[in-house]
Tab-separated table of C-alpha atoms in Angstrom:
chain	number	residue	atom	x	y	z
A	1	MET	CA	21.613	4.035	-19.525
A	2	ALA	CA	22.306	6.211	-16.474
A	3	ALA	CA	25.763	6.925	-15.134
A	4	ASN	CA	26.635	7.116	-11.453
A	5	ASN	CA	29.073	10.023	-11.062
A	6	ALA	CA	30.331	8.732	-7.712
A	7	ASP	CA	32.119	5.664	-9.027
A	8	GLN	CA	31.579	5.955	-12.817
A	9	VAL	CA	29.731	2.628	-12.908
A	10	VAL	CA	26.975	2.617	-15.500
A	11	PHE	CA	23.556	1.510	-14.262
A	12	ASP	CA	20.384	0.718	-16.151
A	13	LYS	CA	17.253	2.755	-15.543
A	14	VAL	CA	14.529	0.770	-13.799
A	15	ALA	CA	11.926	2.210	-16.170
A	16	GLU	CA	13.757	0.673	-19.138
A	17	ILE	CA	14.435	-2.868	-17.921
A	18	ASN	CA	12.357	-5.715	-19.367
A	19	ALA	CA	12.467	-9.444	-20.062
A	20	SER	CA	14.509	-9.124	-23.273
A	21	LYS	CA	17.795	-9.929	-21.501
A	22	GLU	CA	19.256	-10.841	-18.099
A	23	SER	CA	22.345	-8.634	-18.082
A	24	TRP	CA	20.750	-5.703	-16.310
A	25	ASN	CA	22.666	-3.806	-13.638
A	26	ILE	CA	20.605	-1.502	-11.404
A	27	ARG	CA	21.247	0.716	-8.408
A	28	VAL	CA	18.169	0.964	-6.200
A	29	LYS	CA	16.940	1.836	-2.732
A	30	VAL	CA	14.735	-0.532	-0.728
A	31	VAL	CA	11.449	1.297	-0.123
A	32	MET	CA	9.515	-1.513	1.580
A	33	LEU	CA	10.343	-5.048	2.658
A	34	TRP	CA	7.982	-7.800	3.832
A	35	LYS	CA	7.489	-11.564	3.994
A	36	PRO	CA	4.252	-12.898	2.467
A	37	THR	CA	2.893	-16.106	3.938
A	38	TYR	CA	0.858	-18.909	2.422
A	39	ILE	CA	-2.887	-18.223	2.496
A	40	ASN	CA	-3.650	-21.703	3.838
A	41	ASN	CA	-0.729	-21.549	6.285
A	42	PRO	CA	-0.225	-17.988	7.616
A	43	ASN	CA	2.644	-19.148	9.841
A	44	MET	CA	4.818	-20.226	6.911
A	45	VAL	CA	6.809	-17.638	4.943
A	46	ALA	CA	6.471	-17.974	1.173
A	47	SER	CA	8.989	-15.380	-0.022
A	48	LEU	CA	10.791	-12.129	0.740
A	49	ASP	CA	9.296	-9.280	-1.286
A	50	MET	CA	10.354	-5.679	-1.684
A	51	ILE	CA	9.634	-2.459	-3.523
A	52	LEU	CA	12.760	-0.910	-5.065
A	53	ILE	CA	13.219	2.613	-6.436
A	54	ASP	CA	16.017	4.069	-8.527
A	55	GLN	CA	17.551	7.548	-8.614
A	56	GLU	CA	14.916	8.754	-11.090
A	57	GLY	CA	11.964	7.601	-8.958
A	58	SER	CA	10.944	4.536	-10.990
A	59	ARG	CA	9.733	1.662	-8.822
A	60	ILE	CA	9.765	-2.096	-9.331
A	61	GLN	CA	8.771	-5.117	-7.257
A	62	ALA	CA	11.317	-7.839	-6.473
A	63	THR	CA	10.779	-11.318	-5.051
A	64	ILE	CA	13.200	-13.695	-3.359
A	65	LYS	CA	11.755	-17.199	-3.186
A	66	LYS	CA	11.630	-19.063	0.099
A	67	ASN	CA	14.655	-21.291	-0.529
A	68	LEU	CA	16.854	-18.266	-1.333
A	69	ILE	CA	15.856	-16.105	1.646
A	70	PRO	CA	18.829	-17.328	3.783
A	71	VAL	CA	21.183	-16.348	0.950
A	72	PHE	CA	19.991	-12.745	0.526
A	73	GLU	CA	17.987	-11.615	3.564
A	74	SER	CA	20.939	-10.173	5.474
A	75	LEU	CA	21.819	-7.963	2.487
A	76	PHE	CA	18.569	-6.002	2.504
A	77	ASP	CA	17.094	-3.435	4.881
A	78	GLU	CA	14.552	-0.716	4.259
A	79	GLY	CA	16.340	2.437	3.190
A	80	ALA	CA	19.457	0.582	2.052
A	81	VAL	CA	20.879	1.235	-1.427
A	82	ARG	CA	22.081	-1.795	-3.358
A	83	GLU	CA	23.547	-2.611	-6.765
A	84	ILE	CA	21.809	-5.689	-8.190
A	85	SER	CA	22.689	-7.658	-11.321
A	86	ASN	CA	22.137	-11.088	-12.907
A	87	PHE	CA	18.472	-11.440	-12.029
A	88	ALA	CA	15.420	-12.772	-13.847
A	89	MET	CA	12.545	-10.685	-15.161
A	90	ALA	CA	8.906	-11.819	-14.978
A	91	SER	CA	5.642	-10.245	-16.096
A	92	ASN	CA	3.921	-8.002	-13.580
A	93	GLU	CA	0.789	-7.191	-15.595
A	94	SER	CA	-2.274	-8.544	-13.823
A	95	GLU	CA	-5.568	-7.456	-12.292
A	96	TYR	CA	-3.674	-6.124	-9.301
A	97	MET	CA	-0.139	-4.703	-9.214
A	98	LEU	CA	1.815	-3.182	-6.337
A	99	VAL	CA	3.773	-0.904	-8.708
A	100	PRO	CA	3.056	0.243	-12.274
A	101	HIS	CA	6.146	-1.436	-13.784
A	102	LYS	CA	5.175	-4.104	-16.330
A	103	HIS	CA	7.882	-6.458	-15.037
A	104	LYS	CA	9.166	-7.613	-11.684
A	105	ILE	CA	12.493	-9.004	-10.517
A	106	ASN	CA	13.065	-12.591	-9.435
A	107	PHE	CA	16.328	-13.523	-7.754
A	108	TYR	CA	18.584	-16.347	-8.918
A	109	LYS	CA	20.990	-18.088	-6.600
A	110	THR	CA	23.690	-16.393	-8.694
A	111	THR	CA	22.165	-12.903	-8.457
A	112	LYS	CA	24.813	-10.404	-7.370
A	113	VAL	CA	24.088	-7.816	-4.667
A	114	ARG	CA	26.565	-5.096	-3.698
A	115	VAL	CA	26.358	-2.429	-1.002
A	116	SER	CA	26.248	1.097	-2.443
A	117	THR	CA	26.233	4.673	-1.189
A	118	ASP	CA	22.967	6.573	-0.772
A	119	PHE	CA	21.430	8.631	-3.550
A	120	VAL	CA	22.741	12.177	-3.863
A	121	ASP	CA	19.242	13.613	-4.344
A	122	THR	CA	16.173	12.785	-2.290
A	123	VAL	CA	13.738	10.503	-4.116
A	124	ASP	CA	10.105	10.447	-2.962
A	125	PRO	CA	9.181	6.800	-2.288
A	126	TYR	CA	5.464	7.572	-1.875
A	127	HIS	CA	2.780	7.319	-4.530
A	128	PHE	CA	-0.252	9.255	-3.319
A	129	ILE	CA	-3.498	9.536	-5.289
A	130	SER	CA	-5.745	12.521	-4.534
A	131	PHE	CA	-9.207	11.863	-3.100
A	132	PRO	CA	-10.967	13.324	-6.180
A	133	ASP	CA	-8.908	11.053	-8.453
A	134	LEU	CA	-9.723	8.044	-6.252
A	135	LEU	CA	-13.448	8.816	-6.378
A	136	ALA	CA	-13.332	9.393	-10.146
A	137	ARG	CA	-11.042	6.383	-10.664
A	138	ASN	CA	-8.751	8.745	-12.548
A	139	PHE	CA	-5.704	6.462	-12.381
A	140	ASP	CA	-4.668	2.898	-13.187
A	141	THR	CA	-6.855	1.133	-10.635
A	142	ARG	CA	-4.814	-2.055	-10.941
A	143	VAL	CA	-1.875	-0.368	-9.213
A	144	ALA	CA	-1.502	0.043	-5.440
A	145	PHE	CA	-1.016	3.513	-3.981
A	146	ASP	CA	-0.316	5.293	-0.704
A	147	PHE	CA	-3.215	6.865	1.161
A	148	LEU	CA	-3.213	9.748	3.648
A	149	GLY	CA	-6.218	11.254	5.363
A	150	GLU	CA	-8.047	12.195	8.552
A	151	VAL	CA	-10.395	9.636	10.101
A	152	VAL	CA	-13.727	11.393	10.711
A	153	SER	CA	-15.992	8.443	11.514
A	154	THR	CA	-15.757	4.735	12.221
A	155	ASP	CA	-18.239	1.912	12.553
A	156	PRO	CA	-17.764	-0.615	15.347
A	157	MET	CA	-15.116	-3.188	14.482
A	158	ARG	CA	-16.872	-6.278	13.172
A	159	VAL	CA	-15.777	-9.819	13.933
A	160	ILE	CA	-17.023	-11.949	11.062
A	161	VAL	CA	-16.993	-15.716	11.559
A	162	GLU	CA	-16.706	-17.442	8.191
A	163	TYR	CA	-15.955	-21.145	7.702
A	164	GLY	CA	-14.877	-21.365	11.328
A	165	ARG	CA	-12.362	-18.513	11.032
A	166	GLU	CA	-12.648	-15.026	12.457
A	167	LYS	CA	-12.102	-11.973	10.265
A	168	ARG	CA	-11.962	-8.457	11.653
A	169	LEU	CA	-13.247	-5.499	9.699
A	170	MET	CA	-13.457	-1.802	10.466
A	171	ASN	CA	-15.337	0.489	8.097
A	172	LEU	CA	-14.501	4.162	8.353
A	173	VAL	CA	-14.647	7.442	6.501
A	174	ALA	CA	-11.546	9.539	5.857
A	175	GLN	CA	-11.248	13.017	4.418
A	176	ASP	CA	-8.518	15.162	2.886
A	177	LEU	CA	-7.664	18.771	3.695
A	178	SER	CA	-10.419	20.081	1.420
A	179	GLY	CA	-13.082	18.002	3.166
A	180	THR	CA	-13.502	15.468	0.359
A	181	ARG	CA	-14.453	12.126	1.883
A	182	ILE	CA	-14.003	8.498	0.890
A	183	ALA	CA	-14.905	5.138	2.444
A	184	VAL	CA	-12.148	2.933	3.830
A	185	ALA	CA	-12.265	-0.716	4.929
A	186	LEU	CA	-9.464	-2.082	7.095
A	187	TRP	CA	-9.185	-5.837	7.521
A	188	GLY	CA	-7.408	-8.098	10.007
A	189	SER	CA	-4.565	-6.615	12.065
A	190	PHE	CA	-5.132	-3.206	10.449
A	191	ALA	CA	-8.666	-3.067	11.854
A	192	MET	CA	-7.405	-4.171	15.263
A	193	LYS	CA	-4.616	-1.572	15.244
A	194	LEU	CA	-6.949	1.340	14.518
A	195	ASN	CA	-9.583	0.060	16.929
A	196	THR	CA	-6.981	-0.184	19.708
A	197	TYR	CA	-5.650	3.290	18.961
A	198	ILE	CA	-9.121	4.855	19.109
A	199	SER	CA	-9.897	3.020	22.348
A	200	GLN	CA	-6.671	4.249	23.966
A	201	HIS	CA	-7.136	7.849	22.795
A	202	ASN	CA	-10.916	8.201	23.104
A	203	ASN	CA	-10.613	11.151	25.515
A	204	GLU	CA	-8.360	13.149	23.202
A	205	THR	CA	-9.500	15.801	20.748
A	206	ALA	CA	-6.499	15.600	18.421
A	207	PRO	CA	-7.329	14.454	14.869
A	208	VAL	CA	-6.564	10.856	13.897
A	209	ILE	CA	-4.421	10.855	10.751
A	210	ILE	CA	-3.711	7.583	8.974
A	211	LEU	CA	-1.162	6.765	6.299
A	212	LEU	CA	-1.796	3.438	4.564
A	213	ARG	CA	1.087	2.171	2.451
A	214	LEU	CA	0.238	-0.031	-0.543
A	215	ALA	CA	-3.495	0.558	-0.430
A	216	LYS	CA	-5.930	-0.750	-3.033
A	217	LEU	CA	-9.213	0.570	-4.396
A	218	LYS	CA	-12.423	-1.425	-4.593
A	219	ILE	CA	-13.652	-0.092	-7.924
A	220	TRP	CA	-17.414	-0.461	-7.652
A	221	VAL	CA	-17.895	1.300	-4.300
A	222	PRO	CA	-15.291	3.082	-4.429
A	223	GLN	CA	-13.582	2.091	-1.219
A	224	VAL	CA	-9.944	2.113	-0.100
A	225	GLY	CA	-8.546	-0.958	1.665
A	226	ASN	CA	-5.360	-2.716	2.660
A	227	CYS	CA	-3.706	-5.394	0.530
A	228	LEU	CA	-3.381	-8.990	1.678
A	229	PHE	CA	0.396	-8.539	2.016
A	230	GLY	CA	2.783	-5.603	1.952
A	231	SER	CA	0.441	-2.911	3.285
A	232	ARG	CA	1.451	-0.903	6.325
A	233	LEU	CA	-0.684	1.327	8.541
A	234	HIS	CA	0.668	4.389	10.372
A	235	ILE	CA	-1.566	6.243	12.840
A	236	ASN	CA	-0.460	9.719	13.992
A	237	ASP	CA	3.175	8.644	13.689
A	238	ASP	CA	5.943	11.247	13.636
A	239	MET	CA	6.458	10.924	9.904
A	240	PRO	CA	7.037	13.945	7.633
A	241	GLN	CA	3.901	13.201	5.606
A	242	ILE	CA	1.640	12.951	8.669
A	243	LEU	CA	3.254	15.942	10.395
A	244	GLU	CA	2.809	18.066	7.273
A	245	PHE	CA	-0.845	17.013	6.991
A	246	LYS	CA	-1.417	17.985	10.639
A	247	SER	CA	0.324	21.318	10.124
A	248	ASN	CA	-1.829	22.112	7.102
A	249	LEU	CA	-4.913	20.988	8.995
A	250	ASN	CA	-4.101	23.334	11.876
A	251	ALA	CA	-3.575	26.184	9.426
A	252	LEU	CA	-7.120	25.925	8.069
A	253	ASP	CA	-9.710	28.453	9.186
A	254	THR	CA	-11.313	26.599	12.108
A	255	ASN	CA	-14.493	28.694	11.824
A	256	VAL	CA	-15.065	27.378	8.321
A	257	GLU	CA	-13.918	23.833	8.855
A	258	SER	CA	-15.246	23.031	12.329
A	259	SER	CA	-18.635	21.757	11.196
A	260	SER	CA	-17.172	19.492	8.503
A	261	ARG	CA	-14.425	18.109	10.707
A	262	THR	CA	-16.439	16.774	13.622
A	263	SER	CA	-15.169	13.257	14.243
A	264	GLN	CA	-17.305	10.341	15.375
A	265	LEU	CA	-14.932	7.551	16.279
A	266	ASN	CA	-16.226	4.268	17.667
A	267	SER	CA	-14.051	1.602	19.276
A	268	ASP	CA	-16.828	-0.927	19.991
A	269	THR	CA	-16.598	-4.473	18.660
A	270	VAL	CA	-19.514	-6.525	17.399
A	271	VAL	CA	-19.811	-10.085	16.145
A	272	ALA	CA	-21.632	-10.293	12.835
A	273	ASN	CA	-22.598	-12.771	10.171
A	274	PRO	CA	-20.650	-12.570	6.887
A	275	GLU	CA	-23.883	-11.605	5.113
A	276	ASP	CA	-24.160	-8.468	7.244
A	277	TYR	CA	-21.136	-6.911	5.543
A	278	TYR	CA	-22.341	-7.469	2.004
A	279	LEU	CA	-25.872	-6.318	2.821
A	280	ARG	CA	-24.430	-2.865	3.597
A	281	PHE	CA	-24.201	-2.241	-0.153
A	282	GLN	CA	-27.055	-1.471	-2.498
A	283	ILE	CA	-28.421	-4.542	-4.280
A	284	LYS	CA	-28.856	-4.233	-8.049
A	285	ASN	CA	-29.923	-6.510	-10.860
A	286	ILE	CA	-27.258	-7.442	-13.400
A	287	ASP	CA	-28.775	-5.206	-16.079
A	288	GLU	CA	-28.632	-2.244	-13.685
A	289	ILE	CA	-24.854	-2.422	-13.257
A	290	PRO	CA	-23.231	0.328	-15.373
A	291	ASP	CA	-20.556	-0.442	-17.898
A	292	PHE	CA	-17.116	0.155	-16.441
A	293	ASN	CA	-16.310	2.604	-19.239
A	294	GLU	CA	-19.132	4.797	-18.007
A	295	LEU	CA	-17.430	5.095	-14.626
A	296	VAL	CA	-14.032	6.320	-15.796
């Protein structure tokens, strides 16, 4: 148990809560907030989801079902600190998780939410994985992460028509401050956002720095991409993380780095068949595919 010195109320640590009881009382900050929609009906909201973090930096996902959104939505904003009690716990262990916590929070109609003061100490809400660790898969690849890097090359944005629906895809290469590179695939509005930015800034020489919140890793490539819901793309925004990256980039010896940091950004758009995307990857027979344990 962790005590809050401000009001002497005792709060449970997020890292310790589980499905063994329902009498948990937590004090958390809202890191991210979004509304997933139904896959077959993208105009209809399915729930209100959020990532919460406590004073010690432990994160957990919470979900408010559609019928309870009117009850709780006005109580939550990104950056707000709330005391939450009387909620349900569900399993969060699956092939893909937004946070590493083994459980997630589901709201009851009787869940209690109270406004609280901000944390005394700054808690880092980001979960970055280094490029070498991404390439070596040296982390729990089920869990989403935050991604920060410089865009050094892009393919034309592809409009893929599949089953009568258009999907937009932009393949690109990003690199970190050491010059390590990794492939990135942005889908949907994320592809359109980057494509528009490049088109509007094609005469500028400033580096294009992206920060992708809640990114996922395609294990077999490896390739970074956005999630279906919850991800957020920042491009050269005035955020501390991006500004620090730019500052460190400017501090590098330009004579050494100039050749490796030549950017080739393309804002063209092409219409392609779905097969064209998959044919970009090397084709192997089943017996040629390595065992996953050999890759980690």
